[in-house]
CSV table of C-alpha atoms in Angstrom, one decimal:
chain,number,residue,atom,x,y,z
H,20,MET,CA,-0.7,4.1,26.1
H,21,GLU,CA,2.8,4.5,27.4
H,22,LYS,CA,6.1,4.5,25.6
H,23,LEU,CA,8.1,1.8,27.3
H,24,SER,CA,11.6,0.6,26.7
H,25,ILE,CA,12.8,-3.0,26.8
H,26,GLN,CA,14.1,-2.3,30.3
H,27,ASN,CA,10.6,-2.1,31.5
H,28,VAL,CA,9.9,-5.4,30.0
H,29,VAL,CA,13.0,-6.9,31.6
H,30,ASP,CA,11.9,-5.5,35.0
H,31,ALA,CA,8.5,-7.1,34.6
H,32,TYR,CA,10.2,-10.3,33.6
H,33,ILE,CA,12.4,-10.3,36.7
H,34,GLU,CA,9.3,-9.8,38.8
H,35,GLN,CA,7.4,-12.6,37.2
H,36,SER,CA,10.1,-15.2,36.8
H,37,GLY,CA,12.3,-14.3,39.8
H,38,ALA,CA,15.4,-14.4,37.7
H,39,SER,CA,18.4,-12.4,38.6
H,40,LYS,CA,18.9,-9.0,37.1
H,41,LEU,CA,22.1,-10.0,35.4
H,42,SER,CA,20.7,-13.1,33.7
H,43,ALA,CA,17.6,-11.1,32.7
H,44,ASP,CA,19.7,-8.4,31.1
H,45,ALA,CA,21.8,-11.0,29.4
H,46,LEU,CA,18.7,-12.8,28.1
H,47,SER,CA,17.2,-9.6,26.6
H,48,HIS,CA,20.4,-8.6,24.9
H,49,ALA,CA,21.1,-12.1,23.6
H,50,PHE,CA,17.5,-12.4,22.4
H,51,PHE,CA,17.7,-9.5,20.0
H,52,ASP,CA,21.3,-10.1,19.0
H,53,VAL,CA,20.5,-13.6,17.9
H,54,ILE,CA,17.6,-12.3,15.9
H,55,VAL,CA,19.9,-9.9,14.0
H,56,GLU,CA,22.5,-12.7,13.5
H,57,GLY,CA,19.7,-14.9,12.1
H,58,LEU,CA,18.5,-12.2,9.8
H,59,ASN,CA,21.9,-11.6,8.4
H,60,ALA,CA,22.6,-15.3,8.0
H,61,ASP,CA,19.3,-16.6,6.7
H,62,GLY,CA,17.0,-13.6,6.3
H,63,VAL,CA,14.3,-15.3,8.4
H,64,VAL,CA,14.0,-15.8,12.1
H,65,LYS,CA,11.1,-17.7,13.5
H,66,ILE,CA,10.4,-17.6,17.2
H,67,ASN,CA,7.6,-19.9,18.4
H,68,GLY,CA,4.8,-18.1,20.3
H,69,PHE,CA,6.1,-14.7,19.1
H,70,GLY,CA,6.3,-14.4,15.4
H,71,THR,CA,8.6,-14.3,12.3
H,72,PHE,CA,11.1,-11.7,11.4
H,73,LYS,CA,11.9,-11.4,7.7
H,74,VAL,CA,14.3,-9.3,5.6
H,75,VAL,CA,12.3,-7.7,2.8
H,76,ASN,CA,13.7,-5.9,-0.2
H,77,VAL,CA,12.1,-2.5,-0.8
H,78,ALA,CA,12.5,-1.5,-4.4
H,79,ALA,CA,13.8,1.9,-5.4
H,80,ARG,CA,11.2,4.4,-6.4
H,81,GLU,CA,11.0,7.8,-8.0
H,82,SER,CA,9.9,10.7,-5.9
H,83,VAL,CA,10.1,14.4,-5.8
H,84,ASN,CA,12.4,16.7,-3.7
H,85,VAL,CA,9.8,18.7,-1.8
H,86,ASN,CA,12.0,21.7,-1.6
H,87,ASN,CA,12.8,22.3,-5.2
H,88,GLY,CA,10.5,20.0,-7.1
H,89,GLU,CA,13.2,17.9,-8.7
H,90,ARG,CA,12.6,14.3,-9.5
H,91,ILE,CA,14.7,12.2,-7.3
H,92,VAL,CA,15.2,8.5,-6.8
H,93,ILE,CA,14.8,6.9,-3.4
H,94,GLU,CA,17.1,4.0,-3.4
H,95,GLY,CA,16.1,0.5,-2.6
H,96,TYR,CA,16.9,-0.9,0.8
H,97,LYS,CA,16.2,-3.8,3.0
H,98,LYS,CA,13.8,-3.7,5.9
H,99,VAL,CA,12.7,-6.1,8.6
H,100,SER,CA,9.1,-7.2,8.6
H,101,PHE,CA,7.4,-8.9,11.6
H,102,THR,CA,4.5,-11.2,11.3
H,103,PRO,CA,3.0,-12.1,14.7
H,104,ALA,CA,2.2,-15.8,15.4
H,105,ASP,CA,-1.4,-17.0,15.4
H,106,THR,CA,-1.6,-17.1,19.2
H,107,VAL,CA,-0.6,-13.5,19.4
H,108,VAL,CA,-3.5,-12.3,17.2
H,109,THR,CA,-6.5,-12.2,19.4
H,110,GLU,CA,-10.2,-11.4,18.7
H,111,VAL,CA,-11.7,-8.3,20.2
H,112,LYS,CA,-14.4,-9.7,22.3
H,113,PRO,CA,-17.7,-7.9,22.3
H,114,GLY,CA,-18.5,-6.2,25.6
H,115,SER,CA,-14.9,-5.3,26.3
H,116,GLU,CA,-13.4,-2.0,25.5
H,117,PRO,CA,-11.9,-2.1,22.0
H,118,ALA,CA,-8.2,-1.2,21.9
H,119,PRO,CA,-7.3,2.4,21.4
H,120,ALA,CA,-7.2,3.0,17.7
H,121,PRO,CA,-3.8,3.7,16.0
H,122,LYS,CA,-3.0,7.3,15.1
H,123,LYS,CA,-4.2,6.9,11.5
H,124,ALA,CA,-7.7,5.9,12.6
H,125,LYS,CA,-10.7,7.7,11.2
H,126,LYS,CA,-11.9,10.3,13.6
H,127,THR,CA,-15.5,9.3,13.2
H,128,ALA,CA,-14.8,5.8,14.2
H,129,ALA,CA,-13.6,6.7,17.7
H,130,PRO,CA,-16.6,8.7,19.1
H,131,LYS,CA,-19.0,6.2,17.5
H,132,ALA,CA,-17.2,3.3,19.1
H,133,LYS,CA,-17.6,5.0,22.4
H,134,GLN,CA,-21.3,5.4,21.8
H,135,ALA,CA,-21.5,1.7,21.2
H,136,GLU,CA,-19.7,1.0,24.4
H,137,ALA,CA,-22.2,3.2,26.3
H,138,LYS,CA,-25.0,0.9,25.0
H,139,GLU,CA,-23.2,-2.3,25.8
H,140,PRO,CA,-23.3,-2.8,29.6
H,141,GLU,CA,-26.7,-4.3,30.0
H,142,ILE,CA,-27.2,-5.9,26.7
H,143,LYS,CA,-26.2,-9.5,26.0
H,144,PRO,CA,-23.1,-10.2,23.9
H,145,GLU,CA,-24.9,-11.9,21.1
H,146,THR,CA,-26.9,-8.9,20.1
H,147,ILE,CA,-24.0,-6.4,20.7
H,148,MET,CA,-21.6,-7.9,18.3
H,149,PRO,CA,-23.3,-6.9,15.1
H,150,GLU,CA,-24.1,-3.4,16.4
H,151,GLN,CA,-20.6,-2.8,17.7
H,152,ILE,CA,-19.0,-4.0,14.5
H,153,VAL,CA,-21.4,-1.9,12.5
H,154,GLU,CA,-20.4,1.1,14.5
H,155,THR,CA,-16.8,0.5,13.6
H,156,ILE,CA,-17.4,-0.1,10.0
H,157,VAL,CA,-20.0,2.7,9.6
H,158,PRO,CA,-17.9,4.8,7.3
H,159,GLU,CA,-17.6,2.0,4.8
H,160,VAL,CA,-21.3,1.1,5.1
H,161,LYS,CA,-22.4,4.7,4.6
H,162,GLN,CA,-20.9,4.7,1.1
H,163,GLU,CA,-22.7,1.5,0.3
H,164,LEU,CA,-25.9,2.9,1.8
H,165,ALA,CA,-25.7,5.9,-0.5
H,166,ILE,CA,-25.3,3.7,-3.5
H,167,LYS,CA,-27.7,0.9,-2.5
H,168,GLU,CA,-30.7,3.0,-1.3
H,169,PRO,CA,-32.7,2.7,-4.6
H,170,ILE,CA,-32.3,-1.0,-4.4
H,171,LYS,CA,-33.3,-1.1,-0.7
H,172,GLU,CA,-36.9,-0.5,-1.6
H,173,ILE,CA,-37.0,-3.5,-3.8
H,174,SER,CA,-35.1,-5.6,-1.3
H,175,ASN,CA,-37.5,-4.7,1.4
H,176,GLN,CA,-40.3,-6.3,-0.5
H,177,GLN,CA,-38.4,-9.6,-0.7
H,178,PRO,CA,-38.1,-11.8,2.4
H,179,ASN,CA,-34.6,-11.6,3.8
H,180,ARG,CA,-32.6,-14.8,3.8
H,181,PHE,CA,-30.3,-13.9,6.7
H,182,SER,CA,-32.4,-13.5,9.8
H,183,ALA,CA,-29.7,-13.1,12.4
H,184,ILE,CA,-27.9,-10.0,11.1
H,185,ASP,CA,-30.8,-8.9,9.0
H,186,SER,CA,-32.0,-5.5,10.2
H,187,ILE,CA,-28.5,-4.3,10.9
H,188,ILE,CA,-26.5,-5.3,7.9
H,189,ALA,CA,-29.2,-5.1,5.3
H,190,THR,CA,-27.2,-3.1,2.8
H,191,PRO,CA,-24.4,-5.6,2.0
H,192,GLU,CA,-27.0,-8.3,1.5
H,193,SER,CA,-28.9,-6.1,-0.9
H,194,ILE,CA,-25.9,-6.6,-3.2
H,195,ALA,CA,-26.6,-10.4,-3.2
H,196,GLN,CA,-30.3,-9.9,-3.1
H,197,SER,CA,-30.3,-7.4,-5.9
H,198,GLN,CA,-29.0,-10.1,-8.2
H,199,ASN,CA,-32.0,-12.3,-7.3
H,200,VAL,CA,-34.2,-9.3,-7.3
H,201,ALA,CA,-33.1,-8.2,-10.7
H,202,GLU,CA,-33.8,-11.7,-12.0
H,203,THR,CA,-37.3,-11.9,-10.4
H,204,VAL,CA,-38.1,-8.3,-11.5
H,205,ALA,CA,-37.1,-9.1,-15.1
H,206,ALA,CA,-39.1,-12.2,-15.0
H,207,GLU,CA,-42.1,-10.3,-13.7
H,208,GLN,CA,-41.7,-7.7,-16.3
H,209,LYS,CA,-41.6,-10.3,-19.0
H,210,THR,CA,-44.8,-11.9,-17.8
H,211,GLU,CA,-46.5,-8.4,-17.5
H,212,HIS,CA,-45.8,-7.3,-21.1
H,213,PRO,CA,-47.9,-9.9,-22.9
H,214,GLU,CA,-50.7,-9.5,-20.4
H,215,ALA,CA,-50.8,-5.8,-21.2
H,216,ASP,CA,-50.8,-6.3,-24.9
H,217,THR,CA,-53.7,-8.7,-24.9
H,218,GLY,CA,-55.7,-6.3,-22.7
H,219,LYS,CA,-55.2,-3.5,-25.1
H,220,THR,CA,-56.0,-5.2,-28.4
H,221,ASP,CA,-59.0,-7.4,-27.5
H,222,LEU,CA,-58.1,-10.4,-29.7
H,223,PRO,CA,-60.8,-12.9,-30.4
H,224,LYS,CA,-60.3,-16.7,-29.9
H,225,GLY,CA,-58.3,-16.1,-26.8
H,226,LYS,CA,-54.9,-16.5,-28.3
H,227,SER,CA,-51.9,-16.4,-25.9
H,228,GLY,CA,-50.2,-13.1,-25.9
H,229,SER,CA,-46.6,-13.9,-27.0
H,230,SER,CA,-47.4,-16.0,-30.0
H,231,TRP,CA,-49.9,-13.5,-31.4
H,232,PHE,CA,-47.2,-10.8,-31.2
H,233,VAL,CA,-44.7,-12.9,-33.0
H,234,LYS,CA,-47.1,-13.8,-35.8
H,235,LEU,CA,-47.9,-10.1,-36.3
H,236,LEU,CA,-44.2,-9.4,-36.6
H,237,ILE,CA,-43.7,-12.1,-39.2
H,238,ALA,CA,-46.7,-10.8,-41.2
H,239,LEU,CA,-45.3,-7.3,-41.2
H,240,PHE,CA,-41.9,-8.6,-42.3
H,241,VAL,CA,-43.4,-10.6,-45.2
H,242,ILE,CA,-45.4,-7.5,-46.3
H,243,ALA,CA,-42.2,-5.4,-46.2
H,244,VAL,CA,-40.3,-8.0,-48.3
H,245,ILE,CA,-43.2,-8.0,-50.9
H,246,ALA,CA,-43.2,-4.2,-51.0
H,247,VAL,CA,-39.4,-4.2,-51.7
H,248,CYS,CA,-39.8,-6.7,-54.5
H,249,VAL,CA,-42.6,-4.7,-56.1
H,250,TYR,CA,-40.6,-1.5,-56.1
H,251,TYR,CA,-37.6,-3.3,-57.5
H,252,PHE,CA,-39.6,-4.6,-60.4
H,253,MET,CA,-41.1,-1.2,-61.0
H,254,PHE,CA,-37.7,0.2,-61.4
H,255,ARG,CA,-36.8,-2.5,-63.8
H,256,SER,CA,-39.7,-1.7,-66.0
H,257,CYS,CA,-38.7,2.0,-65.9
H,258,ASN,CA,-35.2,1.2,-67.2
H,259,GLN,CA,-36.6,-0.9,-70.0
H,260,GLN,CA,-38.7,2.0,-71.1
H,261,ASP,CA,-35.6,4.2,-71.3
H,262,ILE,CA,-33.6,1.9,-73.5
H,263,PRO,CA,-35.9,2.0,-76.6
H,264,ALA,CA,-35.9,5.8,-76.2
H,265,LYS,CA,-32.2,5.9,-76.4
H,266,ASP,CA,-32.1,3.7,-79.4
H,267,ILE,CA,-34.6,6.0,-81.2
H,268,GLN,CA,-32.5,9.1,-80.7
H,269,PRO,CA,-29.4,8.2,-82.8
H,270,ILE,CA,-31.7,7.0,-85.6
H,271,GLU,CA,-33.6,10.3,-85.5
H,272,VAL,CA,-30.4,12.2,-85.6
H,273,GLU,CA,-29.1,10.2,-88.5
H,274,GLU,CA,-32.3,10.9,-90.4
H,275,LYS,CA,-32.0,14.6,-89.8
H,276,SER,CA,-28.4,14.7,-90.9
H,277,ALA,CA,-29.4,12.8,-94.1
H,278,THR,CA,-32.2,15.2,-95.0
H,279,GLU,CA,-30.4,18.4,-94.2
H,280,GLU,CA,-28.2,19.1,-97.1
H,281,VAL,CA,-27.2,22.5,-95.9
H,282,VAL,CA,-25.4,21.2,-92.9
H,283,VAL,CA,-23.0,19.0,-94.9
H,284,THR,CA,-19.9,20.0,-93.2
H,285,GLU,CA,-21.4,19.2,-89.9
H,286,GLN,CA,-22.2,15.6,-90.8
H,287,PRO,CA,-18.9,14.1,-90.2
H,288,GLN,CA,-18.7,16.1,-87.1
H,289,ASP,CA,-22.1,14.9,-86.0
H,290,THR,CA,-21.2,11.3,-86.7
H,291,THR,CA,-17.9,11.6,-85.0
H,292,LYS,CA,-19.5,13.5,-82.2
H,293,GLN,CA,-22.1,10.8,-81.6
H,294,LYS,CA,-19.9,8.6,-79.4
H,295,THR,CA,-21.6,5.7,-77.7
H,296,TYR,CA,-20.6,3.7,-74.8
H,297,VAL,CA,-21.9,0.3,-73.8
H,298,MET,CA,-22.4,-0.3,-70.1
H,299,LYS,CA,-20.2,-3.1,-68.6
H,300,PRO,CA,-20.6,-4.7,-65.3
H,301,GLY,CA,-19.2,-2.5,-62.6
H,302,ASP,CA,-19.5,0.7,-64.6
H,303,TYR,CA,-20.9,3.8,-63.2
H,304,LEU,CA,-21.4,7.2,-64.7
H,305,ALA,CA,-18.6,8.9,-62.8
H,306,LYS,CA,-16.2,6.2,-63.9
H,307,ILE,CA,-17.3,6.5,-67.6
H,308,SER,CA,-17.0,10.2,-67.5
H,309,ARG,CA,-13.6,10.0,-66.0
H,310,GLU,CA,-12.4,7.5,-68.6
H,311,GLN,CA,-13.8,9.3,-71.5
H,312,TYR,CA,-13.3,12.9,-70.5
H,313,GLY,CA,-10.8,12.8,-67.6
H,314,THR,CA,-13.3,14.4,-65.2
H,315,THR,CA,-16.5,13.6,-63.4
H,316,ASP,CA,-18.1,16.8,-64.4
H,317,SER,CA,-19.5,15.2,-67.5
H,318,VAL,CA,-21.8,13.0,-65.5
H,319,ALA,CA,-24.6,15.7,-65.6
H,320,ALA,CA,-24.2,16.0,-69.4
H,321,ILE,CA,-24.4,12.3,-69.9
H,322,ILE,CA,-27.6,12.1,-67.8
H,323,ARG,CA,-29.1,15.0,-69.7
H,324,LEU,CA,-28.2,13.6,-73.2
H,325,ASN,CA,-29.6,10.1,-72.4
H,326,ASN,CA,-32.6,11.3,-70.4
H,327,ILE,CA,-31.6,9.0,-67.6
H,328,THR,CA,-34.1,9.2,-64.8
H,329,GLU,CA,-32.4,6.6,-62.5
H,330,PRO,CA,-28.6,7.1,-62.8
H,331,ASP,CA,-28.0,4.5,-60.2
H,332,SER,CA,-29.8,1.7,-62.0
H,333,ILE,CA,-28.6,1.6,-65.6
H,334,HIS,CA,-28.4,-2.0,-66.8
H,335,VAL,CA,-25.4,-3.8,-68.2
H,336,GLY,CA,-25.4,-3.6,-72.0
H,337,THR,CA,-27.2,-0.2,-72.1
H,338,THR,CA,-25.8,2.0,-74.9
H,339,LEU,CA,-25.2,5.5,-73.7
H,340,LEU,CA,-24.6,8.5,-75.9
H,341,MET,CA,-21.5,10.4,-75.1
H,342,PRO,CA,-21.7,14.2,-75.2
K,5,MET,CA,16.7,-19.7,11.3
K,6,ASN,CA,13.9,-21.6,12.8
K,7,ASN,CA,12.9,-21.8,16.5
K,8,ARG,CA,15.3,-24.7,17.2
K,9,ALA,CA,18.2,-22.9,15.7
K,10,PHE,CA,17.3,-19.8,17.6
K,11,ILE,CA,17.3,-21.6,20.9
K,12,ASP,CA,20.6,-23.3,20.1
K,13,ARG,CA,22.2,-20.0,19.3
K,14,MET,CA,20.9,-18.6,22.6
K,15,THR,CA,22.3,-21.5,24.6
K,16,ASP,CA,25.6,-21.0,22.8
K,17,LYS,CA,25.7,-17.4,24.1
K,18,LEU,CA,24.2,-18.0,27.5
K,19,GLY,CA,24.8,-21.6,28.4
K,20,GLY,CA,22.4,-24.1,29.8
K,21,ASN,CA,20.3,-26.6,28.0
K,22,ALA,CA,17.8,-26.1,25.3
K,23,ASN,CA,14.7,-26.9,27.4
K,24,ASN,CA,15.5,-24.3,30.0
K,25,MET,CA,16.3,-21.8,27.4
K,26,GLN,CA,13.1,-22.4,25.6
K,27,LYS,CA,11.2,-21.7,28.8
K,28,GLN,CA,13.1,-18.6,29.6
K,29,VAL,CA,12.5,-17.3,26.1
K,30,ASP,CA,8.8,-18.1,26.3
K,31,ALA,CA,8.5,-16.2,29.6
K,32,PHE,CA,10.4,-13.3,28.2
K,33,VAL,CA,8.2,-13.2,25.1
K,34,GLN,CA,5.0,-13.4,27.2
K,35,THR,CA,6.0,-10.4,29.3
K,36,LEU,CA,6.8,-8.4,26.2
K,37,LEU,CA,3.5,-9.3,24.6
K,38,SER,CA,1.5,-8.5,27.7
K,39,GLN,CA,3.1,-5.1,27.9
K,40,VAL,CA,2.3,-4.4,24.3
K,41,LYS,CA,-1.2,-5.7,24.5
K,42,ALA,CA,-1.9,-3.4,27.4
K,43,GLY,CA,-1.7,-0.6,24.8
K,44,ASN,CA,1.9,0.4,25.3
K,45,SER,CA,4.6,0.7,22.7
K,46,VAL,CA,7.9,-1.0,23.6
K,47,ASN,CA,11.1,0.5,22.2
K,48,VAL,CA,14.0,-1.9,21.9
K,49,LYS,CA,17.1,0.2,21.4
K,50,ASN,CA,19.1,-0.5,18.2
K,51,PHE,CA,16.3,-2.8,17.1
K,52,GLY,CA,12.9,-1.4,16.7
K,53,ILE,CA,9.5,-0.6,18.3
K,54,PHE,CA,6.8,-3.1,19.1
K,55,GLU,CA,3.4,-1.5,19.3
K,56,GLN,CA,-0.2,-2.6,19.4
K,57,LYS,CA,-2.3,-2.7,16.2
K,58,THR,CA,-6.0,-3.3,15.7
K,59,LYS,CA,-7.6,-4.7,12.6
K,60,ALA,CA,-11.1,-3.6,12.1
K,61,ALA,CA,-13.9,-6.0,11.7
K,62,ARG,CA,-14.8,-6.7,8.1
K,63,LYS,CA,-17.4,-8.4,6.0
K,64,ILE,CA,-16.5,-11.0,3.5
K,65,TYR,CA,-18.7,-12.4,0.7
K,66,ASN,CA,-18.8,-16.0,-0.4
K,67,PRO,CA,-19.8,-15.9,-4.1
K,68,SER,CA,-20.7,-19.5,-4.3
K,69,THR,CA,-23.1,-19.5,-1.4
K,70,LYS,CA,-23.9,-15.8,-1.8
K,71,THR,CA,-23.6,-15.2,1.9
K,72,PHE,CA,-21.9,-12.5,3.9
K,73,ASN,CA,-19.9,-13.3,7.0
K,74,ILE,CA,-18.3,-11.0,9.5
K,75,ILE,CA,-14.8,-11.4,10.6
K,76,SER,CA,-14.4,-9.9,14.0
K,77,ALA,CA,-11.9,-7.2,14.9
K,78,LYS,CA,-8.5,-8.3,15.9
K,79,GLU,CA,-5.7,-7.0,18.2
K,80,THR,CA,-2.2,-7.8,17.0
K,81,ILE,CA,1.3,-6.5,17.3
K,82,GLY,CA,3.2,-4.4,14.9
K,83,PHE,CA,6.9,-3.9,14.6
K,84,LYS,CA,8.8,-0.9,13.2
K,85,MET,CA,12.4,-1.3,12.4
K,86,GLY,CA,14.9,1.2,13.8
K,87,ASN,CA,17.6,2.9,11.8
K,88,ALA,CA,20.4,1.0,13.6
K,89,LEU,CA,18.8,-2.2,12.5
K,90,LYS,CA,18.4,-1.0,9.0
K,91,ASP,CA,22.2,-0.5,8.8
K,92,LYS,CA,23.0,-3.8,10.4
K,93,ILE,CA,21.1,-5.9,7.8
K,94,GLN,CA,22.4,-4.2,4.6
């Protein structure tokens, strides 16, 4: 890990190619000058066997001045990106020392990579590769392990589909397996339920579990519907009993007023007081009270006067006495 | 600017024919790459820094076949632009 300058490269080039120092220097200078020219002219420079340089626009972004906390804007600018050619990107071969990690690398990765290297020398490459790779990706896998542990137990019961990298990378597969597992477990649970039910209830005639259950539900539903109808009709009969009572009341009052000669002055007041109201569709006591008296407080009085037992189910056409 | 245009421009500056120039450029590039791949970082003045980068191995999931595959770790080259270059291309 040395910091070299291009001069070192030029020197190495001179050694290898046997070119003169002058021409080598000229070559290296021209090389990078032409790249800059190409970037200014076209924005793209492709060199075979090396890579592609591109001019990329970086957008302006908001940021904060670290000293005083002010919001500042970092202006947009152009930068040069480099994408190496395919031949330049090489695989890290198992058994060889992996390249020193860049500065940003996770600290846990480096010592574990070294441990993997210590194991390597006598083992064949085919078995190393998964282990070595697992060592380098252990931090990621650890997170998955933490999440997938409950599923692991179920997955262990199932035969693994991937034999080669089975034991080592079981956890990522549990993601795929868990989908299958969930399906099979759900299927198992479905088959278990009816079996449990038939065991408990000891049905005669050996009916199959699921259909018996469904028939029971239907029967209960029908009974519930019948019960609702019965209650509904009972309320109907209650309301019918109320109506003749209300009709009787005004007649009784009128008879009283006719017989009582002393209370003559009150008669017109009585008759005028006996307001009646016929129920229309959509009427309710609060509405009637509001219309007649401007307030919903009279609802209680109406109920009392008419001896209403079910204020919510007064039929259309019912004559109500108004207090 | 593609490779051919690049070589043509080089021959304009340095002379010679395109074939020779291509060979020279290839040789130069190879020495540069070998130095970087050895783990060193190469600083080109007024241009930028070439350094080695490693890409970690990763697992990929194919949802149609529901299989996992491992992509092996890779060694590549990274490039960081220098300030002088930043000014030149604005």
